[in-house]
Short mmCIF file of C-alpha atoms in Angstrom, two decimals:
data_model
loop_
_atom_site.label_atom_id
_atom_site.label_comp_id
_atom_site.label_asym_id
_atom_site.label_seq_id
_atom_site.Cartn_x
_atom_site.Cartn_y
_atom_site.Cartn_z
CA MET A 1 -47.12 -3.77 -94.35
CA THR A 2 -45.89 -1.85 -91.32
CA MET A 3 -42.10 -2.33 -91.08
CA SER A 4 -40.01 -2.00 -88.01
CA MET A 5 -37.03 0.30 -87.99
CA LYS A 6 -34.73 -2.76 -88.16
CA ASP A 7 -36.60 -4.12 -91.19
CA GLU A 8 -36.54 -0.74 -92.91
CA ILE A 9 -32.72 -0.59 -92.53
CA LEU A 10 -32.49 -4.13 -93.85
CA LYS A 11 -34.62 -3.37 -96.75
CA ARG A 12 -32.53 -0.55 -97.86
CA ILE A 13 -29.33 -2.49 -97.57
CA LEU A 14 -30.88 -5.42 -99.48
CA VAL A 15 -31.91 -3.35 -102.49
CA SER A 16 -28.47 -1.60 -102.62
CA ASN A 17 -27.22 -4.36 -104.97
CA GLY A 18 -23.87 -4.73 -103.17
CA GLU A 19 -23.11 -0.96 -102.96
CA ALA A 20 -22.05 0.51 -99.61
CA VAL A 21 -24.82 2.09 -97.54
CA SER A 22 -23.82 4.95 -95.27
CA GLY A 23 -24.88 4.56 -91.64
CA GLN A 24 -25.13 8.37 -91.33
CA GLU A 25 -27.37 8.52 -94.37
CA LEU A 26 -29.55 5.76 -93.00
CA ALA A 27 -29.81 7.74 -89.74
CA ASP A 28 -30.65 11.01 -91.36
CA SER A 29 -33.28 9.56 -93.79
CA LEU A 30 -34.95 7.52 -91.04
CA GLY A 31 -34.83 10.21 -88.36
CA VAL A 32 -32.89 8.23 -85.77
CA SER A 33 -29.43 8.48 -84.25
CA ARG A 34 -26.33 6.93 -85.73
CA THR A 35 -26.04 4.81 -82.53
CA ALA A 36 -29.60 3.46 -83.20
CA VAL A 37 -28.56 2.38 -86.64
CA TRP A 38 -25.53 0.65 -85.24
CA LYS A 39 -27.66 -1.24 -82.73
CA HIS A 40 -29.99 -2.51 -85.41
CA MET A 41 -27.07 -3.57 -87.50
CA GLN A 42 -25.77 -5.55 -84.50
CA THR A 43 -29.20 -7.29 -84.21
CA LEU A 44 -29.15 -8.04 -87.93
CA GLN A 45 -25.78 -9.73 -87.55
CA GLU A 46 -27.10 -11.83 -84.64
CA GLU A 47 -29.87 -12.98 -87.08
CA GLY A 48 -27.26 -14.21 -89.62
CA TYR A 49 -26.71 -11.28 -91.87
CA THR A 50 -23.07 -10.43 -92.47
CA PHE A 51 -21.60 -7.02 -93.45
CA GLU A 52 -18.25 -5.53 -94.36
CA THR A 53 -17.72 -2.05 -92.98
CA ILE A 54 -15.89 0.27 -95.46
CA LYS A 55 -14.35 3.41 -93.95
CA LYS A 56 -16.16 6.65 -94.98
CA LYS A 57 -18.54 4.62 -97.20
CA GLY A 58 -20.64 2.44 -94.92
CA TYR A 59 -22.04 -1.09 -94.77
CA VAL A 60 -21.68 -3.63 -97.67
CA LEU A 61 -23.97 -6.70 -97.41
CA THR A 62 -21.89 -9.95 -97.75
CA GLY A 63 -24.28 -12.71 -96.50
CA VAL A 64 -27.91 -13.22 -96.21
CA PRO A 65 -29.57 -16.05 -94.11
CA ASN A 66 -32.11 -18.28 -95.60
CA SER A 67 -34.92 -16.55 -93.67
CA LEU A 68 -38.69 -16.18 -93.99
CA SER A 69 -38.78 -12.75 -92.59
CA PRO A 70 -41.30 -10.27 -94.15
CA THR A 71 -38.51 -8.18 -95.45
CA GLN A 72 -36.93 -11.09 -97.35
CA ILE A 73 -40.32 -12.21 -98.74
CA GLU A 74 -41.22 -8.69 -99.89
CA LEU A 75 -38.13 -8.65 -102.13
CA PHE A 76 -39.70 -11.23 -104.28
CA LEU A 77 -43.47 -10.33 -103.82
CA LYS A 78 -45.57 -9.38 -106.81
CA THR A 79 -49.04 -9.61 -105.41
CA GLU A 80 -51.81 -7.07 -104.69
CA HIS A 81 -53.24 -8.56 -101.58
CA PHE A 82 -51.56 -11.84 -100.59
CA GLY A 83 -48.59 -11.40 -98.31
CA ARG A 84 -49.03 -7.68 -97.90
CA GLU A 85 -49.60 -8.25 -94.26
CA ILE A 86 -47.27 -10.90 -92.68
CA HIS A 87 -47.13 -12.13 -89.14
CA TYR A 88 -43.71 -13.67 -88.71
CA PHE A 89 -42.51 -15.85 -85.73
CA ASP A 90 -39.33 -17.61 -84.97
CA VAL A 91 -41.18 -20.34 -82.98
CA VAL A 92 -44.92 -20.83 -82.85
CA ASP A 93 -47.17 -23.60 -81.68
CA SER A 94 -49.21 -23.61 -84.96
CA THR A 95 -49.76 -21.02 -87.61
CA GLN A 96 -53.32 -22.31 -87.95
CA THR A 97 -54.16 -21.51 -84.46
CA ILE A 98 -52.93 -17.95 -84.80
CA ALA A 99 -54.73 -17.54 -88.14
CA HIS A 100 -58.08 -18.58 -86.44
CA LYS A 101 -57.63 -15.89 -83.96
CA LEU A 102 -56.50 -13.16 -86.41
CA ALA A 103 -59.32 -14.01 -88.82
CA GLN A 104 -61.91 -13.54 -85.99
CA GLU A 105 -60.31 -10.19 -85.29
CA GLY A 106 -60.76 -9.10 -88.90
CA ALA A 107 -57.39 -9.75 -90.46
CA PRO A 108 -57.63 -8.80 -94.22
CA HIS A 109 -57.80 -11.07 -97.17
CA GLY A 110 -54.40 -12.50 -97.95
CA THR A 111 -52.83 -12.12 -94.50
CA VAL A 112 -50.03 -14.60 -93.95
CA ILE A 113 -48.89 -16.19 -90.69
CA ILE A 114 -45.46 -17.84 -90.98
CA GLY A 115 -42.97 -19.41 -88.62
CA GLU A 116 -39.44 -20.71 -88.72
CA GLU A 117 -40.63 -23.62 -86.49
CA GLN A 118 -43.90 -25.08 -85.24
CA THR A 119 -43.99 -26.91 -81.95
CA ALA A 120 -47.59 -28.34 -82.48
CA GLY A 121 -47.91 -28.33 -86.29
CA ARG A 122 -50.74 -30.42 -87.55
CA GLY A 123 -52.25 -31.84 -90.74
CA ARG A 124 -55.64 -33.34 -91.62
CA MET A 125 -57.44 -35.25 -88.91
CA ALA A 126 -55.27 -33.68 -86.27
CA ARG A 127 -52.17 -35.66 -87.31
CA ALA A 128 -48.88 -34.18 -86.13
CA TRP A 129 -46.76 -32.44 -88.77
CA GLU A 130 -42.95 -32.24 -88.20
CA SER A 131 -41.79 -28.64 -88.54
CA VAL A 132 -38.00 -28.48 -88.04
CA HIS A 133 -36.62 -24.96 -87.36
CA GLY A 134 -35.42 -23.06 -90.34
CA SER A 135 -35.82 -25.92 -92.74
CA GLY A 136 -39.28 -25.73 -94.20
CA ILE A 137 -42.19 -23.32 -95.10
CA TRP A 138 -44.84 -23.44 -92.39
CA MET A 139 -47.51 -20.86 -93.13
CA THR A 140 -51.20 -20.12 -93.14
CA VAL A 141 -52.91 -17.80 -95.53
CA ILE A 142 -56.28 -16.10 -94.58
CA VAL A 143 -58.52 -16.09 -97.63
CA ARG A 144 -61.83 -14.34 -97.72
CA PRO A 145 -63.66 -15.53 -100.90
CA ASP A 146 -67.24 -14.55 -101.63
CA VAL A 147 -68.43 -18.15 -101.92
CA THR A 148 -70.78 -20.44 -100.01
CA PRO A 149 -69.43 -23.14 -97.63
CA GLN A 150 -70.46 -25.75 -100.14
CA GLN A 151 -68.44 -24.07 -103.01
CA ALA A 152 -65.45 -23.79 -100.67
CA SER A 153 -65.06 -27.56 -100.32
CA SER A 154 -62.83 -27.70 -103.40
CA PHE A 155 -60.50 -24.88 -102.37
CA THR A 156 -57.79 -27.25 -101.13
CA LEU A 157 -57.39 -28.43 -104.70
CA VAL A 158 -56.93 -24.85 -105.94
CA VAL A 159 -54.17 -24.35 -103.35
CA ALA A 160 -52.51 -27.54 -104.49
CA VAL A 161 -52.31 -26.27 -108.00
CA ALA A 162 -50.86 -22.97 -106.88
CA VAL A 163 -48.13 -24.65 -104.82
CA THR A 164 -47.30 -27.17 -107.56
CA MET A 165 -47.00 -24.45 -110.25
CA ALA A 166 -44.71 -22.34 -108.02
CA ILE A 167 -42.42 -25.28 -107.33
CA LYS A 168 -42.31 -26.28 -111.05
CA THR A 169 -41.62 -22.64 -112.06
CA LEU A 170 -38.57 -22.20 -109.76
CA TYR A 171 -37.20 -25.79 -109.96
CA GLN A 172 -37.84 -27.26 -113.40
CA ASP A 173 -36.02 -30.46 -112.66
CA ILE A 174 -38.51 -31.31 -109.99
CA GLU A 175 -41.94 -32.90 -110.88
CA PRO A 176 -44.30 -32.50 -107.97
CA ALA A 177 -47.56 -34.30 -108.34
CA ILE A 178 -50.92 -33.78 -106.55
CA LYS A 179 -52.27 -36.67 -104.57
CA TRP A 180 -55.97 -36.01 -103.89
CA PRO A 181 -56.97 -34.15 -101.88
CA ASN A 182 -54.17 -32.33 -100.15
CA ASP A 183 -50.65 -33.79 -100.65
CA LEU A 184 -47.85 -33.08 -103.11
CA LEU A 185 -45.56 -35.98 -103.83
CA ILE A 186 -42.14 -36.16 -105.60
CA ASN A 187 -41.02 -39.55 -106.84
CA GLY A 188 -43.78 -41.00 -104.70
CA LYS A 189 -42.69 -39.30 -101.45
CA LYS A 190 -44.54 -36.61 -99.60
CA CYS A 191 -43.01 -33.13 -99.56
CA THR A 192 -46.10 -30.92 -98.94
CA GLY A 193 -49.30 -31.07 -97.05
CA ILE A 194 -52.27 -28.67 -97.22
CA LEU A 195 -54.92 -28.03 -94.44
CA THR A 196 -57.89 -25.90 -95.21
CA GLU A 197 -60.18 -24.91 -92.31
CA MET A 198 -63.19 -22.74 -92.50
CA GLN A 199 -64.96 -20.00 -90.44
CA ALA A 200 -68.43 -19.71 -91.85
CA GLU A 201 -72.16 -19.00 -91.26
CA ALA A 202 -74.81 -21.19 -92.78
CA ASP A 203 -74.57 -19.63 -96.18
CA LEU A 204 -71.49 -17.42 -96.17
CA VAL A 205 -67.74 -18.12 -95.77
CA GLN A 206 -66.19 -15.68 -93.38
CA ALA A 207 -62.65 -17.00 -93.88
CA LEU A 208 -60.73 -19.94 -95.19
CA LEU A 209 -57.55 -20.65 -93.23
CA VAL A 210 -55.13 -22.35 -95.70
CA GLY A 211 -52.20 -24.06 -93.95
CA ILE A 212 -49.30 -25.00 -96.21
CA GLY A 213 -46.47 -27.18 -94.92
CA ILE A 214 -43.50 -27.76 -97.28
CA ASN A 215 -40.32 -29.76 -96.68
CA ALA A 216 -37.88 -27.34 -98.27
CA ASN A 217 -34.36 -27.71 -96.99
CA GLN A 218 -34.41 -30.93 -94.84
CA GLU A 219 -31.54 -33.42 -95.22
CA ALA A 220 -32.44 -37.11 -94.99
CA ALA A 221 -31.23 -37.20 -91.37
CA ASP A 222 -33.76 -34.54 -90.42
CA PHE A 223 -36.79 -36.86 -90.86
CA SER A 224 -37.83 -39.08 -87.95
CA PRO A 225 -37.73 -42.83 -88.50
CA ASP A 226 -41.59 -42.87 -88.62
CA ILE A 227 -41.64 -40.97 -91.94
CA ALA A 228 -38.07 -41.29 -93.22
CA ASP A 229 -39.19 -43.76 -95.93
CA ILE A 230 -42.25 -41.74 -97.09
CA ALA A 231 -41.01 -38.16 -96.87
CA THR A 232 -38.70 -36.07 -98.94
CA SER A 233 -37.68 -32.39 -99.28
CA LEU A 234 -37.29 -30.06 -102.20
CA ARG A 235 -33.60 -29.75 -101.48
CA LEU A 236 -33.12 -33.53 -101.63
CA GLU A 237 -34.90 -33.74 -104.97
CA ALA A 238 -33.41 -30.57 -106.53
CA GLY A 239 -29.83 -31.13 -105.24
CA GLU A 240 -29.55 -27.51 -104.09
CA GLU A 241 -30.54 -25.25 -101.27
CA ILE A 242 -34.01 -23.80 -101.63
CA ASN A 243 -34.54 -20.07 -101.32
CA ARG A 244 -37.60 -20.27 -99.06
CA ALA A 245 -38.58 -16.59 -99.29
CA ALA A 246 -38.60 -16.59 -103.07
CA LEU A 247 -40.71 -19.78 -103.15
CA VAL A 248 -43.19 -18.29 -100.59
CA ALA A 249 -43.55 -15.16 -102.67
CA LEU A 250 -44.22 -17.17 -105.90
CA ILE A 251 -46.75 -19.41 -104.12
CA LEU A 252 -48.64 -16.37 -102.90
CA GLN A 253 -48.52 -14.91 -106.46
CA TYR A 254 -50.04 -18.20 -107.99
CA LEU A 255 -52.48 -18.45 -105.01
CA GLU A 256 -53.82 -15.01 -105.60
CA GLN A 257 -54.17 -15.63 -109.31
CA PHE A 258 -56.02 -18.90 -108.97
CA THR A 259 -58.13 -17.72 -106.10
CA GLU A 260 -59.46 -14.83 -108.21
CA LEU A 261 -60.20 -17.26 -111.01
CA TYR A 262 -61.90 -19.66 -108.54
CA ILE A 263 -64.08 -16.88 -107.11
CA GLU A 264 -65.11 -15.66 -110.61
CA GLU A 265 -65.58 -18.95 -112.32
CA GLY A 266 -65.57 -21.77 -109.82
CA PHE A 267 -63.32 -24.78 -109.52
CA ALA A 268 -64.34 -26.07 -113.01
CA SER A 269 -62.02 -23.46 -114.59
CA ILE A 270 -59.06 -24.93 -112.76
CA LYS A 271 -60.01 -28.58 -112.91
CA THR A 272 -58.18 -29.47 -116.23
CA LEU A 273 -54.92 -28.12 -114.86
CA TRP A 274 -55.39 -29.96 -111.59
CA GLU A 275 -55.91 -33.18 -113.47
CA GLN A 276 -52.77 -32.57 -115.48
CA LEU A 277 -50.72 -32.08 -112.38
CA SER A 278 -52.28 -35.05 -110.47
CA CYS A 279 -50.73 -38.43 -109.83
CA THR A 280 -54.07 -39.86 -108.64
CA ILE A 281 -56.25 -39.93 -111.78
CA GLY A 282 -56.01 -43.24 -113.63
CA GLN A 283 -54.34 -45.02 -110.69
CA ARG A 284 -55.63 -47.94 -108.71
CA ILE A 285 -56.21 -46.64 -105.19
CA GLU A 286 -57.46 -47.77 -101.80
CA VAL A 287 -59.81 -45.47 -100.00
CA THR A 288 -60.29 -45.46 -96.26
CA THR A 289 -63.22 -43.55 -94.86
CA ILE A 290 -64.74 -43.42 -91.37
CA ARG A 291 -67.01 -46.39 -92.13
CA GLU A 292 -65.21 -48.57 -94.73
CA ARG A 293 -62.32 -49.34 -96.97
CA PHE A 294 -62.47 -50.22 -100.61
CA GLU A 295 -60.47 -49.87 -103.83
CA GLY A 296 -60.78 -49.20 -107.52
CA ILE A 297 -59.51 -46.89 -110.29
CA ALA A 298 -59.52 -43.18 -109.63
CA SER A 299 -61.42 -42.15 -112.82
CA GLY A 300 -61.73 -38.48 -112.38
CA ILE A 301 -62.97 -35.55 -110.35
CA THR A 302 -66.20 -33.50 -110.60
CA ASP A 303 -66.45 -29.82 -111.22
CA ASP A 304 -66.73 -29.47 -107.48
CA GLY A 305 -63.53 -31.36 -106.81
CA VAL A 306 -65.11 -34.58 -105.64
CA LEU A 307 -63.06 -37.73 -106.47
CA GLN A 308 -64.72 -40.39 -108.57
CA LEU A 309 -63.66 -43.99 -108.23
CA THR A 310 -64.69 -46.93 -110.56
CA GLN A 311 -64.92 -50.26 -108.76
CA ASP A 312 -64.06 -53.55 -110.44
CA ASP A 313 -67.75 -54.27 -110.87
CA GLY A 314 -68.19 -50.92 -112.88
CA LEU A 315 -69.85 -49.08 -110.03
CA VAL A 316 -68.78 -45.44 -109.81
CA ARG A 317 -68.49 -44.06 -106.29
CA THR A 318 -68.05 -40.43 -105.33
CA ILE A 319 -65.49 -39.72 -102.55
CA TYR A 320 -66.10 -36.49 -100.63
CA ALA A 321 -63.55 -37.25 -97.84
CA GLY A 322 -61.10 -39.93 -96.89
CA ASP A 323 -57.54 -41.15 -97.09
CA ILE A 324 -56.29 -42.72 -100.27
CA LYS A 325 -53.36 -44.95 -100.91
CA ILE A 326 -52.06 -45.36 -104.45
CA LEU A 327 -51.56 -49.08 -105.05
#
């Protein structure tokens, strides 16, 4: 990841563990003037970082904003590929839109596009997604698996497992559950949506664009009246502020791990874990497709991630796509 001079200065201060960092030493080691260092420090203060200046010693970091900047994420990152190239925006129309363009231009496997706010965030079926500034995780990961388009149909379920495991690892009092095919619920309310789009040829996936939207630090008043009764945030459920950069880094770690397993062994190797984390299997559900609406018991998923529903008359139906409602 190529870092700007400002981010390089920030990185050195962040890893100083509360020790003073000399402005002159920063200038000498980075090959810039002392004045240039001071200007970058001023910019960092405008971004929400706070410092104490100790005479003859330097800058001591006293406060860090809850930011999704690449420098913040890198502090927690333990991946080989995922998140090693990050495109960060304060405001963006949609991270998916930018990801499509970057993927076509050859962006590498694991590239992340992330924003503090989306003005045109979207979910499945072009539904709008509320993306309040500085409160959530709005990102897209470019994944380049060596699989066919048919095999890739189950990848959203792989992503759901990765996100769920990351949340459970950091916040053990929260119990997120996967609602087939692309939502995470906590106590029956939605906190996460996943949107996977594909760039492919007839028999080869060029790129999967994995959009992940997580309500992280919203308060109840942040949700519009339309979704206030059905949406929640990790902060509301955990009772504490969520470190978004740490969560992003752990999601990328799990996503890299499960993507490698998925490429090598297929979705079948992750299926059991998905079932354990799901709130769908065994429940009575209503399914709405383009053509019809019906209900029954969600009896399982196939090794390809297709939902199986058992109707009251015993007929087992396979659900490739559609909206479900847990009854």
